[in-house]
PDB file of C-alpha atoms in Angstrom:
ATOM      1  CA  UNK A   1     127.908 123.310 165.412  1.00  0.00           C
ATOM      2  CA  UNK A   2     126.368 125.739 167.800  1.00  0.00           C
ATOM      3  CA  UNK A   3     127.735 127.864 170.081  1.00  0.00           C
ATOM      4  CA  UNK A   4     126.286 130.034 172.540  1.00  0.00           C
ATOM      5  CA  UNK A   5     128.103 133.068 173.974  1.00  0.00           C
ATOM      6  CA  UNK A   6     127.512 135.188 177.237  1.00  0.00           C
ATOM      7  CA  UNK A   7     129.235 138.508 178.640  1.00  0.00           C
ATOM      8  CA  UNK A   8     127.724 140.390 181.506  1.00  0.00           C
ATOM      9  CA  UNK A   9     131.065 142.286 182.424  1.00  0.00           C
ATOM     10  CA  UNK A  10     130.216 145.229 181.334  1.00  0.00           C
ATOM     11  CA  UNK A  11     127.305 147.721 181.661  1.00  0.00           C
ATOM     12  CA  UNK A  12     125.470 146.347 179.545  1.00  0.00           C
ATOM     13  CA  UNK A  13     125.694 142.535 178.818  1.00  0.00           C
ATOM     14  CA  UNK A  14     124.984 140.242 175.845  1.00  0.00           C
ATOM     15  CA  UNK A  15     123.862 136.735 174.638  1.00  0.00           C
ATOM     16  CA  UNK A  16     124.879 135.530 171.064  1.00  0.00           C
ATOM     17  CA  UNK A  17     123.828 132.111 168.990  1.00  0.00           C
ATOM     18  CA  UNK A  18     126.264 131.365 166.164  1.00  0.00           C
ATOM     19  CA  UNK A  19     127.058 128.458 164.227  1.00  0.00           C
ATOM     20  CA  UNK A  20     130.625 127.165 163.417  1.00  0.00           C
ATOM     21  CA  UNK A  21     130.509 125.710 159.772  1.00  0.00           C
ATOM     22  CA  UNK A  22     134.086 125.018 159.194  1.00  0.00           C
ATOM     23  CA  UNK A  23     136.032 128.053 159.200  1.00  0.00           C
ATOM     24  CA  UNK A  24     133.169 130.386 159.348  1.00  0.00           C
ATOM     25  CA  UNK A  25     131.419 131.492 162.452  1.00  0.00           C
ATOM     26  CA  UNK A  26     128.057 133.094 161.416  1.00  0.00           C
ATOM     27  CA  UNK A  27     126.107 134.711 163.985  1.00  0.00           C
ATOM     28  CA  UNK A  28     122.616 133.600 164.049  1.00  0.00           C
ATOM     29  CA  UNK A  29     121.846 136.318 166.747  1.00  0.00           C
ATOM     30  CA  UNK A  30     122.455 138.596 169.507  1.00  0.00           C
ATOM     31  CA  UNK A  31     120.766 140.334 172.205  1.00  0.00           C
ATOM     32  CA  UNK A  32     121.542 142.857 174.908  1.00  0.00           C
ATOM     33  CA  UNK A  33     121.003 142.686 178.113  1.00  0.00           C
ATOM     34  CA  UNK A  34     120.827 146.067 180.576  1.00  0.00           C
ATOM     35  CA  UNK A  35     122.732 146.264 183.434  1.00  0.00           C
ATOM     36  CA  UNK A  36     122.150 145.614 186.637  1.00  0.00           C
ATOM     37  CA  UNK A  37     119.379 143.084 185.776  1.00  0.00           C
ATOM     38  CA  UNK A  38     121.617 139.892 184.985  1.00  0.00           C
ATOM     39  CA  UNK A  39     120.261 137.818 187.752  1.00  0.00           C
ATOM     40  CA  UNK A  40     116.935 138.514 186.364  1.00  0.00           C
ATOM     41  CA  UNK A  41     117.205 138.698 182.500  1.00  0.00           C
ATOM     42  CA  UNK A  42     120.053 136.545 181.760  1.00  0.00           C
ATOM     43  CA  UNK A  43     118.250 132.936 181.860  1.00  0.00           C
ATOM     44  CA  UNK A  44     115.338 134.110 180.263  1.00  0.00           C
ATOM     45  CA  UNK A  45     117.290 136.033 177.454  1.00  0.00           C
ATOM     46  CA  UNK A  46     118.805 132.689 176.608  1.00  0.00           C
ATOM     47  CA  UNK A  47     115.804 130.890 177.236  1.00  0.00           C
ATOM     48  CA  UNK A  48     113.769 133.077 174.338  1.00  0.00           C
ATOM     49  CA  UNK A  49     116.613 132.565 172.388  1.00  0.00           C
ATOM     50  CA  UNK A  50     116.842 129.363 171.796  1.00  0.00           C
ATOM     51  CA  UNK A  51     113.201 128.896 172.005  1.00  0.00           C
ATOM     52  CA  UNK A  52     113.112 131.068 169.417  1.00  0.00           C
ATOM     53  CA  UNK A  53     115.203 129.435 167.162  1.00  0.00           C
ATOM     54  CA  UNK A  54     114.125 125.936 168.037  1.00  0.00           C
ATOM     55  CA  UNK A  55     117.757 125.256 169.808  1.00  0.00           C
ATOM     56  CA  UNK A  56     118.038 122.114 172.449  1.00  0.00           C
ATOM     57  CA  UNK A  57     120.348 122.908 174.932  1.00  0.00           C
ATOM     58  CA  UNK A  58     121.882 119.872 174.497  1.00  0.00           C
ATOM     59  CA  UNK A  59     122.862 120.866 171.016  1.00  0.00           C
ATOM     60  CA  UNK A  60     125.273 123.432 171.958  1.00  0.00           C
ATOM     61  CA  UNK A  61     129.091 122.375 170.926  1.00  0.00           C
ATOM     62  CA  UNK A  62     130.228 124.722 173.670  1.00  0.00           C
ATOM     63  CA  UNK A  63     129.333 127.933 175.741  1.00  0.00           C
ATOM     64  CA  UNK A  64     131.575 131.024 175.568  1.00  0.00           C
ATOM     65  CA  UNK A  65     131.675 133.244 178.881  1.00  0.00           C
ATOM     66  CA  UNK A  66     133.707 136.235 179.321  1.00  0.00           C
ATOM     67  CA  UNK A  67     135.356 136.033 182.743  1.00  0.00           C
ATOM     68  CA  UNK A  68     136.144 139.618 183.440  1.00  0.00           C
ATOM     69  CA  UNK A  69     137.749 142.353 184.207  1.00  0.00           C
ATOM     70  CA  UNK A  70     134.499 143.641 185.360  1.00  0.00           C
ATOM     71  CA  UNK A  71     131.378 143.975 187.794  1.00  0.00           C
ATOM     72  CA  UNK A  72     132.361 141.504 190.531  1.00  0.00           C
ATOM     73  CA  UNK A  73     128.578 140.771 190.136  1.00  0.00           C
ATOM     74  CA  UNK A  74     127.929 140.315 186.703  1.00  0.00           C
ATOM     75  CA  UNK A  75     130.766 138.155 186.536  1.00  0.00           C
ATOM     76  CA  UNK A  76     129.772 135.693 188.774  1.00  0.00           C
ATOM     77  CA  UNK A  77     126.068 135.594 187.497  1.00  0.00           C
ATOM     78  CA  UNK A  78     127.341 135.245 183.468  1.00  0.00           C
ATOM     79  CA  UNK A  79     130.477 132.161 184.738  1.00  0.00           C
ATOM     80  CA  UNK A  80     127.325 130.356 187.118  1.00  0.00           C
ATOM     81  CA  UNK A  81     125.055 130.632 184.540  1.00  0.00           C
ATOM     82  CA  UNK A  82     127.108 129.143 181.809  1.00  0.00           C
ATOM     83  CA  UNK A  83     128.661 126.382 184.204  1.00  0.00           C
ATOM     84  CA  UNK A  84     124.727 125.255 185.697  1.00  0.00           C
ATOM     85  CA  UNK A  85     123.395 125.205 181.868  1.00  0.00           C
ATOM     86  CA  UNK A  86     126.716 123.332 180.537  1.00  0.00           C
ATOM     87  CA  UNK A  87     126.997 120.903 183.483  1.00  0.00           C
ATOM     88  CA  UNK A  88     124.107 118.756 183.131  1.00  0.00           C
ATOM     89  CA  UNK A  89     124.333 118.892 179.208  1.00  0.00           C
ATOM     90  CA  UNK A  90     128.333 117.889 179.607  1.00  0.00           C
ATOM     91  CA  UNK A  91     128.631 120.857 177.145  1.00  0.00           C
ATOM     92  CA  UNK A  92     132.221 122.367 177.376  1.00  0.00           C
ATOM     93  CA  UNK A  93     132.804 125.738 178.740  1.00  0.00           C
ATOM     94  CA  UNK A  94     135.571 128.246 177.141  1.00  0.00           C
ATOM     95  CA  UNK A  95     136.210 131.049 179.611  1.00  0.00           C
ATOM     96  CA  UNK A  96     138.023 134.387 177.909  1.00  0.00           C
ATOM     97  CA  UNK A  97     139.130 137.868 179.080  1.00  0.00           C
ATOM     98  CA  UNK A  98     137.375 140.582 178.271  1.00  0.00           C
ATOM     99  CA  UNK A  99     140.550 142.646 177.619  1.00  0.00           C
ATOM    100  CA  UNK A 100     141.460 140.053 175.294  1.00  0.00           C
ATOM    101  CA  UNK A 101     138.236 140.069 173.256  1.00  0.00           C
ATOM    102  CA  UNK A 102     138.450 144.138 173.270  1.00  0.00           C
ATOM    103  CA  UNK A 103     142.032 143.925 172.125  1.00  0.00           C
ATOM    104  CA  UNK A 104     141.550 141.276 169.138  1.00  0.00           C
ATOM    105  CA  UNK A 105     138.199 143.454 168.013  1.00  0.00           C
ATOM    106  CA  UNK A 106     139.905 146.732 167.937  1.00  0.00           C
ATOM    107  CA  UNK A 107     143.303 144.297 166.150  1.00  0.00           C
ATOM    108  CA  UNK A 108     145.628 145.885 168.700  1.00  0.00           C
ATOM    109  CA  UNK A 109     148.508 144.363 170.803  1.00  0.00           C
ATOM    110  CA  UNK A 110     146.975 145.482 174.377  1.00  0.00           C
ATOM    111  CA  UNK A 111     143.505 146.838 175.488  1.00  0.00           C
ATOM    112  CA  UNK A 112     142.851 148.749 179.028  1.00  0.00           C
ATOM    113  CA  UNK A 113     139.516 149.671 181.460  1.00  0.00           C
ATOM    114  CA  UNK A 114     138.874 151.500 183.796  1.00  0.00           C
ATOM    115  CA  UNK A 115     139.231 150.275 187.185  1.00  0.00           C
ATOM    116  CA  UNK A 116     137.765 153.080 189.240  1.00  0.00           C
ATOM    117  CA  UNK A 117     139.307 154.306 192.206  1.00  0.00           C
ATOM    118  CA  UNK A 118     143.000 155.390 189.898  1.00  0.00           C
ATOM    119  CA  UNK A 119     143.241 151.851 188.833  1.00  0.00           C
ATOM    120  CA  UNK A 120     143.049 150.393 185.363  1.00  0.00           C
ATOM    121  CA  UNK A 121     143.238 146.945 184.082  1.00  0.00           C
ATOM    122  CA  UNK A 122     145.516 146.511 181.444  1.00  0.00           C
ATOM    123  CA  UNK A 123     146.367 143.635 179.448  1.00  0.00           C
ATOM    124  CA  UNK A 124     149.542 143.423 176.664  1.00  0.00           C
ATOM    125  CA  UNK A 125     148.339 140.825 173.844  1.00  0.00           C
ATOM    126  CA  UNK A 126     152.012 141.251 171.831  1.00  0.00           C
ATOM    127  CA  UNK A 127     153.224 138.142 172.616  1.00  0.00           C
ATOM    128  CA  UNK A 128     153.204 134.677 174.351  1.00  0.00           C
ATOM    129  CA  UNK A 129     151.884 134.479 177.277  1.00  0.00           C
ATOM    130  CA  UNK A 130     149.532 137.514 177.602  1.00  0.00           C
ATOM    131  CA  UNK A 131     150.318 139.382 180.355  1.00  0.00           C
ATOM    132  CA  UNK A 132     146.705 140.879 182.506  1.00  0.00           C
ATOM    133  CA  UNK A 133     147.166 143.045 185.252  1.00  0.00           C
ATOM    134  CA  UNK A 134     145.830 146.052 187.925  1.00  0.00           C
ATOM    135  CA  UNK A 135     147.812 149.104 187.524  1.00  0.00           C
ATOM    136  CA  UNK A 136     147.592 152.485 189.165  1.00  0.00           C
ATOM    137  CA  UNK A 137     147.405 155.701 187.417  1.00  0.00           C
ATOM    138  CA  UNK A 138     151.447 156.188 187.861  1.00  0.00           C
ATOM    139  CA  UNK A 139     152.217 152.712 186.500  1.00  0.00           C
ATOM    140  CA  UNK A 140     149.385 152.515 183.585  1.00  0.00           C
ATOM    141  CA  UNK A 141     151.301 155.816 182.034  1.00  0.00           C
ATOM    142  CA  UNK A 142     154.060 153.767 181.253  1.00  0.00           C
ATOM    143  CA  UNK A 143     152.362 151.235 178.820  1.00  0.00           C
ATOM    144  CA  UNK A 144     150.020 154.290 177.439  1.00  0.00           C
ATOM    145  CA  UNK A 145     153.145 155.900 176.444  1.00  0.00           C
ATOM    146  CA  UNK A 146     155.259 153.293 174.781  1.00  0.00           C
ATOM    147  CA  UNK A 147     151.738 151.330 172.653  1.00  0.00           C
ATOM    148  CA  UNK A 148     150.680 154.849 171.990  1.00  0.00           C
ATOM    149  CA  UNK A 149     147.527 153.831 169.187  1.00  0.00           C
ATOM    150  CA  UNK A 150     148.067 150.232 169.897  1.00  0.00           C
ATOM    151  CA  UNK A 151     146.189 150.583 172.822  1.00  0.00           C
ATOM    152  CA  UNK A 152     142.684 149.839 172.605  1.00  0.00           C
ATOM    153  CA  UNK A 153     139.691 151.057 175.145  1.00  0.00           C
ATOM    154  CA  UNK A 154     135.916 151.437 174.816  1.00  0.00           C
ATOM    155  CA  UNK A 155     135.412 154.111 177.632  1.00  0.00           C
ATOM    156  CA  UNK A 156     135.842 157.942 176.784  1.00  0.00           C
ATOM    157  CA  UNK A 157     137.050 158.814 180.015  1.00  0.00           C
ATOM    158  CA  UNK A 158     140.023 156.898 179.385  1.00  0.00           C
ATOM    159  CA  UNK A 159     141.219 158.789 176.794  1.00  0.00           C
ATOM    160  CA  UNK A 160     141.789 161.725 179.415  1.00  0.00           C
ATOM    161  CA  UNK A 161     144.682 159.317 180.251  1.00  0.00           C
ATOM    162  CA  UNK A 162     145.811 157.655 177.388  1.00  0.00           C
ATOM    163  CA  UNK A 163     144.667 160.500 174.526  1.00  0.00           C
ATOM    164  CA  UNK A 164     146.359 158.656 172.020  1.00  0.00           C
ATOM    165  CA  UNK A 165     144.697 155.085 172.511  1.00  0.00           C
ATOM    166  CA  UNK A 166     141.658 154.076 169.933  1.00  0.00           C
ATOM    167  CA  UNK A 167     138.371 154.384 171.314  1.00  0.00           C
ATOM    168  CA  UNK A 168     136.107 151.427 170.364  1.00  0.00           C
ATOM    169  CA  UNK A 169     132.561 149.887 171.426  1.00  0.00           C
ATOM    170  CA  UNK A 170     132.842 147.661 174.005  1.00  0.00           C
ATOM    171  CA  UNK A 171     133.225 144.230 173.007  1.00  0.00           C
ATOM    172  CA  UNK A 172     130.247 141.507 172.799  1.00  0.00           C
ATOM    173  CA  UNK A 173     129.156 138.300 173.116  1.00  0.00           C
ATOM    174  CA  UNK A 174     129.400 137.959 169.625  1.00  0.00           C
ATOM    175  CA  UNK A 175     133.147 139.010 169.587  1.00  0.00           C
ATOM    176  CA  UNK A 176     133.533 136.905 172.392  1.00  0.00           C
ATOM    177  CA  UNK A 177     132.960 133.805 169.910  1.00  0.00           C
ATOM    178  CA  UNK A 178     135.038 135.250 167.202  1.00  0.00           C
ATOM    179  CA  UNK A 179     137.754 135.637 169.860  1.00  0.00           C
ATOM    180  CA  UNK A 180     137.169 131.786 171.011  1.00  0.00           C
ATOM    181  CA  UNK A 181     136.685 130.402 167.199  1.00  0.00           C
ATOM    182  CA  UNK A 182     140.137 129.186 167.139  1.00  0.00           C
ATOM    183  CA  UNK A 183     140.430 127.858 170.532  1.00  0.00           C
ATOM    184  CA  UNK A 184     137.105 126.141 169.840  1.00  0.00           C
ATOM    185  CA  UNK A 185     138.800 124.065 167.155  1.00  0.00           C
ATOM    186  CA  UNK A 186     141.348 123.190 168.610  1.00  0.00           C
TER     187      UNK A 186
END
């Protein structure tokens, strides 16, 4: 089965190709998209790639899209993209958080961005149901205190707040389908 994966939340997006043989999701590949250019680059990224790799659209056993937090923006250009290639394909669509892709990669119970403007986004993986939400400086210190290492970011300047979080590269398209492998299935 094939599965394609996009993520343009971030500042820098990515596409990924895998295929799910049984248990094991092996990426085919991955490519990276600047940002700021999704409207542009994003179709023809996944054009070339499954050109490339002599793909049919109507192959695909599903698309992966992250669904934020992010760029308002690149958001809504990765979640129209992947609805206008998997509508007339009737391919199924599996939408996941971003802060829950960064929080299984980094194999911690809660993962945080940067919001801008003395808010962060913040989402607690621990347990059943996930809890996602906007916090301000004041109320993020809280959480950052009591997860301590299990808190997982991919910006630096985060760690000026939470100092003892881990640090990680931001999660990708690729992780996105690891992430989704088990939803997939089911």
């Amino acid at each position: 089965m094939l599965l394609l994966s996009i993520d343009t939340c971030g500042s820098t997006g990515t596409v990924a190709l895998a295929r799910l043989d049984g248990d094991n999701l092996v990426l085919v590949t991955q490519t990276e998209i600047p940002g700021k250019t999704y409207s542009a680059r994003l179709v023809p990224a996944i054009r070339e790639i499954v050109t490339y790799h002599d793909v049919a659209l109507s192959e695909l056993a599903a698309i992966v899209v992250t669904n934020g937090p992010g760029s308002f923006t690149g958001i809504r250009i990765g979640l129209s993209t992947a609805k206008g290639l998997a509508e007339p394909n009737s391919i199924p669509v599996l939408a996941v958080a971003g802060l829950a892709v960064l929080a299984h990669k980094a194999r911690m119970r809660a993962a945080a961005l940067d919001a801008s403007r003395g808010e962060f986004y913040f989402g607690d993986f621990s347990a059943p149901p996930p809890v996602e939400s906007l916090l301000t400086r004041d109320q993020f210190l809280e959480p950052v205190a009591a997860l301590g290492a299990q808190l997982a970011i991919c910006e630096p300047t985060l760690l000026l707040v939470a100092p003892t979080a881990a640090l990680v590269s931001p999660p990708t398209a690729a992780e996105a389908l690891h992430f989704a492998r088990d939803r997939f299935r089911a």
